[in-house]
PDB file of C-alpha atoms in Angstrom:
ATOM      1  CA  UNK U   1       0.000   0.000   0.000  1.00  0.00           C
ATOM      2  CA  UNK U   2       0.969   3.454   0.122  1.00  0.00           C
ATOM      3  CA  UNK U   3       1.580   4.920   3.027  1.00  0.00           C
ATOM      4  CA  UNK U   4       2.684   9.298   4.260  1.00  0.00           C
ATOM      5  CA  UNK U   5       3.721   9.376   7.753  1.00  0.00           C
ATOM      6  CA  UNK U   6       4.480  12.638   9.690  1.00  0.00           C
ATOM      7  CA  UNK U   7       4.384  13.702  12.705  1.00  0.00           C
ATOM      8  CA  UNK U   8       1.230  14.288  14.489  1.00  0.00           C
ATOM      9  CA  UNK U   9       2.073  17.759  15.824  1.00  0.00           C
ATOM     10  CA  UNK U  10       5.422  19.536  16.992  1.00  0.00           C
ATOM     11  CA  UNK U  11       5.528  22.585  19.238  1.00  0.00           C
ATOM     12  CA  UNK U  12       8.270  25.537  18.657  1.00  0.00           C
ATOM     13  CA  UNK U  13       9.280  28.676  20.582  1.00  0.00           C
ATOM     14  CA  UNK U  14       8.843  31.983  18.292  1.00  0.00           C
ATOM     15  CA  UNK U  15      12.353  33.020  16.712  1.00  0.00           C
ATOM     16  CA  UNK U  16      13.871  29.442  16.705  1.00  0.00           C
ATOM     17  CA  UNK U  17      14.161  26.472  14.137  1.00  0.00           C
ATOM     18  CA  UNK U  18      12.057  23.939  13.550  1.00  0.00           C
ATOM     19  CA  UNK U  19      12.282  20.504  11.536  1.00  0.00           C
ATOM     20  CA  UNK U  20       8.779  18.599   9.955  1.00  0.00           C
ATOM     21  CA  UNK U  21       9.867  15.306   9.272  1.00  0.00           C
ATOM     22  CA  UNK U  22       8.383  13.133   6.566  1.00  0.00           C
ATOM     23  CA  UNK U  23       8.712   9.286   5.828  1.00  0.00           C
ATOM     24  CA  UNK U  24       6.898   7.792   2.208  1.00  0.00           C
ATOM     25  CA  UNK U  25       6.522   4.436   0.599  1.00  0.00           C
ATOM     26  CA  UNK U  26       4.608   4.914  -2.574  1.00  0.00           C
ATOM     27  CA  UNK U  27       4.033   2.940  -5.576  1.00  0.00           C
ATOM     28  CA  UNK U  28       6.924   5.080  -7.986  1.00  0.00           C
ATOM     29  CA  UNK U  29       7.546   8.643  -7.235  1.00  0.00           C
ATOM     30  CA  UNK U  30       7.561  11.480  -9.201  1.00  0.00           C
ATOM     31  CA  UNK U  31       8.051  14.265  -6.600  1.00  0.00           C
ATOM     32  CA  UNK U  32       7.324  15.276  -3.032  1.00  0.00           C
ATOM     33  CA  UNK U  33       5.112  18.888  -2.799  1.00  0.00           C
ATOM     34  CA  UNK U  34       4.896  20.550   0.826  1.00  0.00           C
ATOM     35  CA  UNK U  35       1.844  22.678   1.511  1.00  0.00           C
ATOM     36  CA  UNK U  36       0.941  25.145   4.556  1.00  0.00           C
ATOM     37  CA  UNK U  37      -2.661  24.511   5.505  1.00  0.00           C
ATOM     38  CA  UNK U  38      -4.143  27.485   8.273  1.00  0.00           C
ATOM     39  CA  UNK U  39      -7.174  26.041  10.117  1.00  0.00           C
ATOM     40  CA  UNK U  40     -10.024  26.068   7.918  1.00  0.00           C
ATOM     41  CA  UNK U  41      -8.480  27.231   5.438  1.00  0.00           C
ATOM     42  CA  UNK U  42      -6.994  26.110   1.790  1.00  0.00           C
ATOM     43  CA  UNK U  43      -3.516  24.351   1.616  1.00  0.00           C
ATOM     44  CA  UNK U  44      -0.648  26.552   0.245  1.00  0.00           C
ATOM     45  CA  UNK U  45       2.392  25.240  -1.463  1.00  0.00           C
ATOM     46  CA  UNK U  46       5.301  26.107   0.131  1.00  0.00           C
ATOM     47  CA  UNK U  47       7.902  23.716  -1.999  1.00  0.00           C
ATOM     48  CA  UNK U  48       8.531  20.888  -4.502  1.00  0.00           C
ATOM     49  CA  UNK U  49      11.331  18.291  -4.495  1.00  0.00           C
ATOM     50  CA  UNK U  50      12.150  15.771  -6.849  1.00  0.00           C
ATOM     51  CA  UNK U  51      15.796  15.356  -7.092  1.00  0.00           C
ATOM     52  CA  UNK U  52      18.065  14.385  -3.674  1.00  0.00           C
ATOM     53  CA  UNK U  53      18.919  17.462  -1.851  1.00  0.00           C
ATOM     54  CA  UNK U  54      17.863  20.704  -0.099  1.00  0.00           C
ATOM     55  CA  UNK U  55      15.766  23.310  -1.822  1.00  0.00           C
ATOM     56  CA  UNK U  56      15.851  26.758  -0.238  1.00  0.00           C
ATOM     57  CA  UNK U  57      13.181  29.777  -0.347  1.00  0.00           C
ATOM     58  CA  UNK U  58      13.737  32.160   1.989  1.00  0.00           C
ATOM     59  CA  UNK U  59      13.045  30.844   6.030  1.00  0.00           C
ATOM     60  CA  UNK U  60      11.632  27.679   4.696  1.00  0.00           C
ATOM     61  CA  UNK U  61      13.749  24.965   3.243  1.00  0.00           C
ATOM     62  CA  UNK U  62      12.722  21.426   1.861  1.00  0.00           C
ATOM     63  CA  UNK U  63      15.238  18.198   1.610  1.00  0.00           C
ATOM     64  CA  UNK U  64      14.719  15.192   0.108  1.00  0.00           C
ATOM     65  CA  UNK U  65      16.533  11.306   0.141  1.00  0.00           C
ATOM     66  CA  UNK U  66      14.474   9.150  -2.895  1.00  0.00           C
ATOM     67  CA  UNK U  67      16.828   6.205  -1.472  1.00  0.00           C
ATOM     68  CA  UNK U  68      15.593   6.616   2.427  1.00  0.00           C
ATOM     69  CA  UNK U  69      11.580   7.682   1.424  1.00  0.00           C
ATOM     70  CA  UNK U  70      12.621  10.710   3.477  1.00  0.00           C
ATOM     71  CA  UNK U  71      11.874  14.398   3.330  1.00  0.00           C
ATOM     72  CA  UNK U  72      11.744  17.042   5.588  1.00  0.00           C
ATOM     73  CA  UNK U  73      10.698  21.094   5.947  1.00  0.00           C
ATOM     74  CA  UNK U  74      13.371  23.402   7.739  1.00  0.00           C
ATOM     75  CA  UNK U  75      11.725  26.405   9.112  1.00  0.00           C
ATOM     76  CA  UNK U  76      14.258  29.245  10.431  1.00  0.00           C
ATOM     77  CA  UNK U  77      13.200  32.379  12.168  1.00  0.00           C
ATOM     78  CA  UNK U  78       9.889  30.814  13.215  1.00  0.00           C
ATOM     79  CA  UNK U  79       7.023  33.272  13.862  1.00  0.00           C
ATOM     80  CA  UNK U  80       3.770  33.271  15.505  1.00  0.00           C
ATOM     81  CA  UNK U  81       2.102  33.238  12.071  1.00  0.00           C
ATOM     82  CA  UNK U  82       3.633  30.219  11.065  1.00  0.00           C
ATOM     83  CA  UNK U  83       1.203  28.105  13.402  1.00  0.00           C
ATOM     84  CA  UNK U  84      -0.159  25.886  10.840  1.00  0.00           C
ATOM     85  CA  UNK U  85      -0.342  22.481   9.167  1.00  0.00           C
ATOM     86  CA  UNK U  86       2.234  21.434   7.203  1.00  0.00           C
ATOM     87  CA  UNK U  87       0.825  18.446   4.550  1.00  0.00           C
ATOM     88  CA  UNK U  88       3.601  16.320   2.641  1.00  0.00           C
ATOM     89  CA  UNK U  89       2.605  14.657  -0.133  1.00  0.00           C
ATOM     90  CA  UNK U  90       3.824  12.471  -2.718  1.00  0.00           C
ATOM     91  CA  UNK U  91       3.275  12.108  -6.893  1.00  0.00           C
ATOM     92  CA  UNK U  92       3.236   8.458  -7.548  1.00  0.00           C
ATOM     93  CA  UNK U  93       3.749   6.743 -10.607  1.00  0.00           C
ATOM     94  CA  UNK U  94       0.296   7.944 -11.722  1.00  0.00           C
ATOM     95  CA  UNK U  95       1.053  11.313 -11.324  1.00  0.00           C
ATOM     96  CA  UNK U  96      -1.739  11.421  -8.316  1.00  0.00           C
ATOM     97  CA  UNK U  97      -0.449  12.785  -5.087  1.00  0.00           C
ATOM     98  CA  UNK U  98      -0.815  10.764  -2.165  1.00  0.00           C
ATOM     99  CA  UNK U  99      -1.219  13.289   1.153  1.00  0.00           C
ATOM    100  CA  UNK U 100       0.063  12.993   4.672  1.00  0.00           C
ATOM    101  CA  UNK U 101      -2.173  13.971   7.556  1.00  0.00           C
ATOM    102  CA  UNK U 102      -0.319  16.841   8.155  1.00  0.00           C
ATOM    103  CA  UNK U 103       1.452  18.040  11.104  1.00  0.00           C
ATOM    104  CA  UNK U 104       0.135  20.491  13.285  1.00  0.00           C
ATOM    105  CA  UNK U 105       2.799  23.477  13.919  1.00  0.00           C
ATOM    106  CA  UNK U 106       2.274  25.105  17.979  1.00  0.00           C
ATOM    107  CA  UNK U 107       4.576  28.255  18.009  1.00  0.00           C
ATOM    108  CA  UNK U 108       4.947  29.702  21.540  1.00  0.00           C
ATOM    109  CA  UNK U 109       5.875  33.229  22.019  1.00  0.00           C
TER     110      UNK U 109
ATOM    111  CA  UNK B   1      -3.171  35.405 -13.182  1.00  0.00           C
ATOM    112  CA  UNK B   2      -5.373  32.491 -12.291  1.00  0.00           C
ATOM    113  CA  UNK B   3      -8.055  32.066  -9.948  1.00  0.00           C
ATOM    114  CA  UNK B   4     -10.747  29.661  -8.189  1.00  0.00           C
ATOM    115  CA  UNK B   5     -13.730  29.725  -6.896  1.00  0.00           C
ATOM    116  CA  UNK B   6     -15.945  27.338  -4.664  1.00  0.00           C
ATOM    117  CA  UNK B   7     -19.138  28.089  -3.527  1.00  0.00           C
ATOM    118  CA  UNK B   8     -21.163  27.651  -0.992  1.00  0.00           C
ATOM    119  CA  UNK B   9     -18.245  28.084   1.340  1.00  0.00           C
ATOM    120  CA  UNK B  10     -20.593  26.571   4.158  1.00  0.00           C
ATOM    121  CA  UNK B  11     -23.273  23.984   3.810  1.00  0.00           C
ATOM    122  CA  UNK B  12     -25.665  22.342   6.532  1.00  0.00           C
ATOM    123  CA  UNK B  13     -27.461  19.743   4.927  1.00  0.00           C
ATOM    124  CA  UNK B  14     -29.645  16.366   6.199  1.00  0.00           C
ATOM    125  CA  UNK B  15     -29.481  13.214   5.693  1.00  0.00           C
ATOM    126  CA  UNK B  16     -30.759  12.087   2.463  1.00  0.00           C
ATOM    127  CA  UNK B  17     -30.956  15.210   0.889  1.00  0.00           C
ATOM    128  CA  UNK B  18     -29.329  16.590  -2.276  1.00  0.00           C
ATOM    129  CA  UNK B  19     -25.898  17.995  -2.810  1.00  0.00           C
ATOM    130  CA  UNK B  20     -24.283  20.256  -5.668  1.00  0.00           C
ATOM    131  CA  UNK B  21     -20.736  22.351  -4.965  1.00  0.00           C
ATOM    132  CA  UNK B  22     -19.292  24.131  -7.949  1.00  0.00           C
ATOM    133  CA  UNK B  23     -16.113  25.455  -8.457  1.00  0.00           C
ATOM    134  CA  UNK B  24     -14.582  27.254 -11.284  1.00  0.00           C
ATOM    135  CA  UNK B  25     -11.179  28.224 -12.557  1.00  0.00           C
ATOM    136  CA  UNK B  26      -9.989  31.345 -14.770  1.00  0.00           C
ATOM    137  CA  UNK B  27      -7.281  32.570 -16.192  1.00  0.00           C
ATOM    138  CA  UNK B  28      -6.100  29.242 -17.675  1.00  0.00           C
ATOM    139  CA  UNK B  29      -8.156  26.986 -20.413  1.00  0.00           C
ATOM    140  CA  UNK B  30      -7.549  22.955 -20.263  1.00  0.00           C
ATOM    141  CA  UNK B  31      -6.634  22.956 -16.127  1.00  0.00           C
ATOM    142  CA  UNK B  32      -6.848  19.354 -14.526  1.00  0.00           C
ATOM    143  CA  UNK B  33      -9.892  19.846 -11.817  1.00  0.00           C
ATOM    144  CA  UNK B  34      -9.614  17.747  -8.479  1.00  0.00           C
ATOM    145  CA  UNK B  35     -12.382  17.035  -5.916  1.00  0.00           C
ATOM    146  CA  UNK B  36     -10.821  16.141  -2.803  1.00  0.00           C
ATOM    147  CA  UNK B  37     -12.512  15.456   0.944  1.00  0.00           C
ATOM    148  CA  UNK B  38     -10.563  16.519   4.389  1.00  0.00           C
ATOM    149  CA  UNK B  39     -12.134  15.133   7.816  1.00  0.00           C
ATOM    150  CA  UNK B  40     -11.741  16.657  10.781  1.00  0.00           C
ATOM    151  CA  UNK B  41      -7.308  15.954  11.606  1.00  0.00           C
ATOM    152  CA  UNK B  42      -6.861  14.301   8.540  1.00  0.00           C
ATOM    153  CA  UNK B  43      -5.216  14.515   5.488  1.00  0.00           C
ATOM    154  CA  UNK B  44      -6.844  15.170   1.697  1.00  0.00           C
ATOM    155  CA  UNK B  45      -8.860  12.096   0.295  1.00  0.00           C
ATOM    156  CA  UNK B  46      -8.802  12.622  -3.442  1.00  0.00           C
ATOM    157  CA  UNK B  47     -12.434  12.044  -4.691  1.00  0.00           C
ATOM    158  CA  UNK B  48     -12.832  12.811  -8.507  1.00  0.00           C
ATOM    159  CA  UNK B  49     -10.138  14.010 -11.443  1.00  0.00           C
ATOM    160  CA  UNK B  50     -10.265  15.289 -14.672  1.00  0.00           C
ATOM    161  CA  UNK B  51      -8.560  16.161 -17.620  1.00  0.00           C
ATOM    162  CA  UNK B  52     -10.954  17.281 -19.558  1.00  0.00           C
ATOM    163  CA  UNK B  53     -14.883  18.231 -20.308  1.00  0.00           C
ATOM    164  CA  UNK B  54     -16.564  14.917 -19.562  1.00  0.00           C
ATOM    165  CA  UNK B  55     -13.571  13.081 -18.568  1.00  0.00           C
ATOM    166  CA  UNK B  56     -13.984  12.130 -15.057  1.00  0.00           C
ATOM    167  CA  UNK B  57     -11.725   9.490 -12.923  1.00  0.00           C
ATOM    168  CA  UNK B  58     -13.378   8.515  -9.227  1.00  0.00           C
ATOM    169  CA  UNK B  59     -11.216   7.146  -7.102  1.00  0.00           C
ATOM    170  CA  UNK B  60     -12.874   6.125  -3.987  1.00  0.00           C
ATOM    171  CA  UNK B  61     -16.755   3.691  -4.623  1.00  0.00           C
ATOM    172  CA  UNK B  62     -18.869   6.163  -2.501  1.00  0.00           C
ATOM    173  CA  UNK B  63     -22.557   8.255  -3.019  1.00  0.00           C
ATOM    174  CA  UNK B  64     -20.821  11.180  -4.675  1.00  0.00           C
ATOM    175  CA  UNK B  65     -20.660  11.813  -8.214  1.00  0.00           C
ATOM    176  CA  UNK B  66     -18.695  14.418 -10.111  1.00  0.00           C
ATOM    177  CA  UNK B  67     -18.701  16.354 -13.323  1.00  0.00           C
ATOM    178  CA  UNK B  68     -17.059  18.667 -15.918  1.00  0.00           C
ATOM    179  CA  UNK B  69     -19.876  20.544 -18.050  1.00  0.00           C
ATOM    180  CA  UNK B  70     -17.112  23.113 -19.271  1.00  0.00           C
ATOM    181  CA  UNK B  71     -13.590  23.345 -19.308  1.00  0.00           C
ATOM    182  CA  UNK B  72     -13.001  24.989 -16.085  1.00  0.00           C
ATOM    183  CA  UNK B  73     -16.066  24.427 -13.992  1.00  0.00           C
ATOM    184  CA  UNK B  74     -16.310  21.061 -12.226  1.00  0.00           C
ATOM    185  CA  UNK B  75     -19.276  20.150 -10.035  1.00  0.00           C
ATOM    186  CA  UNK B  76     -19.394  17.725  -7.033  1.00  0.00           C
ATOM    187  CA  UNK B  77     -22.708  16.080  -6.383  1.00  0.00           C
ATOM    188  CA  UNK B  78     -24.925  13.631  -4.643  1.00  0.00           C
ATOM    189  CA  UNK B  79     -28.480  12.284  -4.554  1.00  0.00           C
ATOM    190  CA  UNK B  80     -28.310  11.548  -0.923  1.00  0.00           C
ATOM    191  CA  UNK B  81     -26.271  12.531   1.621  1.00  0.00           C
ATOM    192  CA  UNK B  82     -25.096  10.427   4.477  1.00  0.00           C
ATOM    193  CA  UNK B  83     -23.323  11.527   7.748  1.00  0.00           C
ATOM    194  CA  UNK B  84     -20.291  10.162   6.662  1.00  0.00           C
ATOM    195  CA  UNK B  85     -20.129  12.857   3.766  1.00  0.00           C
ATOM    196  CA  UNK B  86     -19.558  15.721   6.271  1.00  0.00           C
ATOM    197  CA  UNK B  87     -16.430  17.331   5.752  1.00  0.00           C
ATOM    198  CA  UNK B  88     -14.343  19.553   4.100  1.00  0.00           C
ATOM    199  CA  UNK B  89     -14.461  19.771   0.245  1.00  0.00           C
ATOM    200  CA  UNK B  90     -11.816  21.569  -1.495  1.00  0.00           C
ATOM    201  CA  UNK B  91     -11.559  21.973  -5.390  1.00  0.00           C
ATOM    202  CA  UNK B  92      -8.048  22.185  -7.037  1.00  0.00           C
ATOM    203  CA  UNK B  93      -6.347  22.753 -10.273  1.00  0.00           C
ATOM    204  CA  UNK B  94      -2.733  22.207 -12.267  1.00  0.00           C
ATOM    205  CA  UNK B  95      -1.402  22.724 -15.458  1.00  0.00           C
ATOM    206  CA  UNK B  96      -0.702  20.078 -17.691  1.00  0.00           C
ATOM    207  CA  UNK B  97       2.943  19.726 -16.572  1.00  0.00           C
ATOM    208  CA  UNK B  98       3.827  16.504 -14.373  1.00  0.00           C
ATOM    209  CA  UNK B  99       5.040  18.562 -11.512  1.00  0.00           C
ATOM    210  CA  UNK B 100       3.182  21.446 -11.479  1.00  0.00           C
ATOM    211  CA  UNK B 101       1.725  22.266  -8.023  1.00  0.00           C
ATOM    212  CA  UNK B 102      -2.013  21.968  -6.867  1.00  0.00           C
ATOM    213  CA  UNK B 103      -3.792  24.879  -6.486  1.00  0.00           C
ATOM    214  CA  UNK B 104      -6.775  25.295  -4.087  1.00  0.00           C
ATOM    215  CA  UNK B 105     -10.261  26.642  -3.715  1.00  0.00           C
ATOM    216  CA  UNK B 106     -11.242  28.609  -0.651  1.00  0.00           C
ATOM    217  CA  UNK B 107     -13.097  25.336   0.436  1.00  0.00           C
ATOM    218  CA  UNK B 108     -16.501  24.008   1.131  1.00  0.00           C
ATOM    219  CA  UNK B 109     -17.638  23.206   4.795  1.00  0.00           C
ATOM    220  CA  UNK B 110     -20.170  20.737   4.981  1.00  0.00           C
ATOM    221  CA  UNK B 111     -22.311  19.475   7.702  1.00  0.00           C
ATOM    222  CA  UNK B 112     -24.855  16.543   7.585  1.00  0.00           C
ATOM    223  CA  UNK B 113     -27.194  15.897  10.229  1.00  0.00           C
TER     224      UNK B 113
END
């Protein structure tokens, strides 16, 4: 089957760094997409990855291993507007992306 | 640039009745439309594709049906609603480039009771 997995949800301090991790085993893969989802609101994409390596914009910052399934978002500079979900999800062989459950971002002041 | 639209952006409904959301995209011609469903803590169930008028892919068996009168209006729909349909229905789009990005719809909350 195909299976996301991130964390549930991760609580920061305002100012510091903070690392979303996310694990995939999908049937191919044809990129990983992260999106920024405010409560009750749309999802936002934030980055795409589909070669090994880190991808940059700004405070946020996406990495990628194909061979380990592996991914994660860097946030730097964390601020109080920031307190979000962050979705990872995967294109598959099909094309169709396959979604995490999200993790649920706490900043603290 | 482009935009899209869902409407209603809330919906209380009861069981067994009806359902039609709508969304439409401009600014681009030959978009591939999405349906998906979000539950409460979850992540995005994709419901219905399409890559063009009439062309419609379902990919979970459930009461919902979808459809693509026009290029860039796609409509979700039902006959009869159950509880389990409650939820939060977002519309998306994408070019016709492999990795081009998702974008969303302001989102549709629905309630059955």
């Amino acid at each position: 089957g195909q299976n996301i997995d991130q964390p549930t949800e991760m609580t920061a301090t305002e100012g510091a760094i903070v690392q979303i991790n996310c694990t995939y085993q999908t049937s191919g893969f044809n990129g990983l997409f992260w999106y920024q989802q405010h409560a009750g609101e749309a999802p936002t994409f934030l980055s795409y990855n589909v070669l090994d390596g880190l991808e940059e914009k700004g405070r946020f910052s996406s990495f990628l291993s194909r061979s380990k399934g592996y991914s994660y978002l860097l946030l730097k500079e964390l601020q109080m507007k920031d307190s979000a979900s962050y979705l990872c999800a995967v294109q598959d062989s099909n094309y169709q992306l396959i979604w995490g459950a999200g993790t649920k971002l706490i900043i603290k002041p | 640039s482009q935009t899209i639209h869902q409407w209603p952006a809330t919906l209380v409904q009861p069981v067994g009745s009806p359902l039609s959301l709508e969304c439409t995209v401009e600014g681009t011609s030959n978009p591939n439309l999405y349906w998906y469903r979000q539950a409460a803590g979850r992540g995005l169930q994709l419901l219905f594709y399409s890559v063009g008028i009439g062309q419609i892919s379902s990919e979970v068996p459930q009461n919902l049906s979808a459809s693509r009168p026009q290029d860039r209006q796609f409509i979700l729909s039902s006959k009869k609603l159950l509880l389990s349909d409650s939820g939060f229905y977002l519309c998306a789009w994408n070019g016709r480039g492999h990795s081009n990005e998702q974008f969303f719809g302001p989102g549709t909350r629905l309630t059955v009771l």
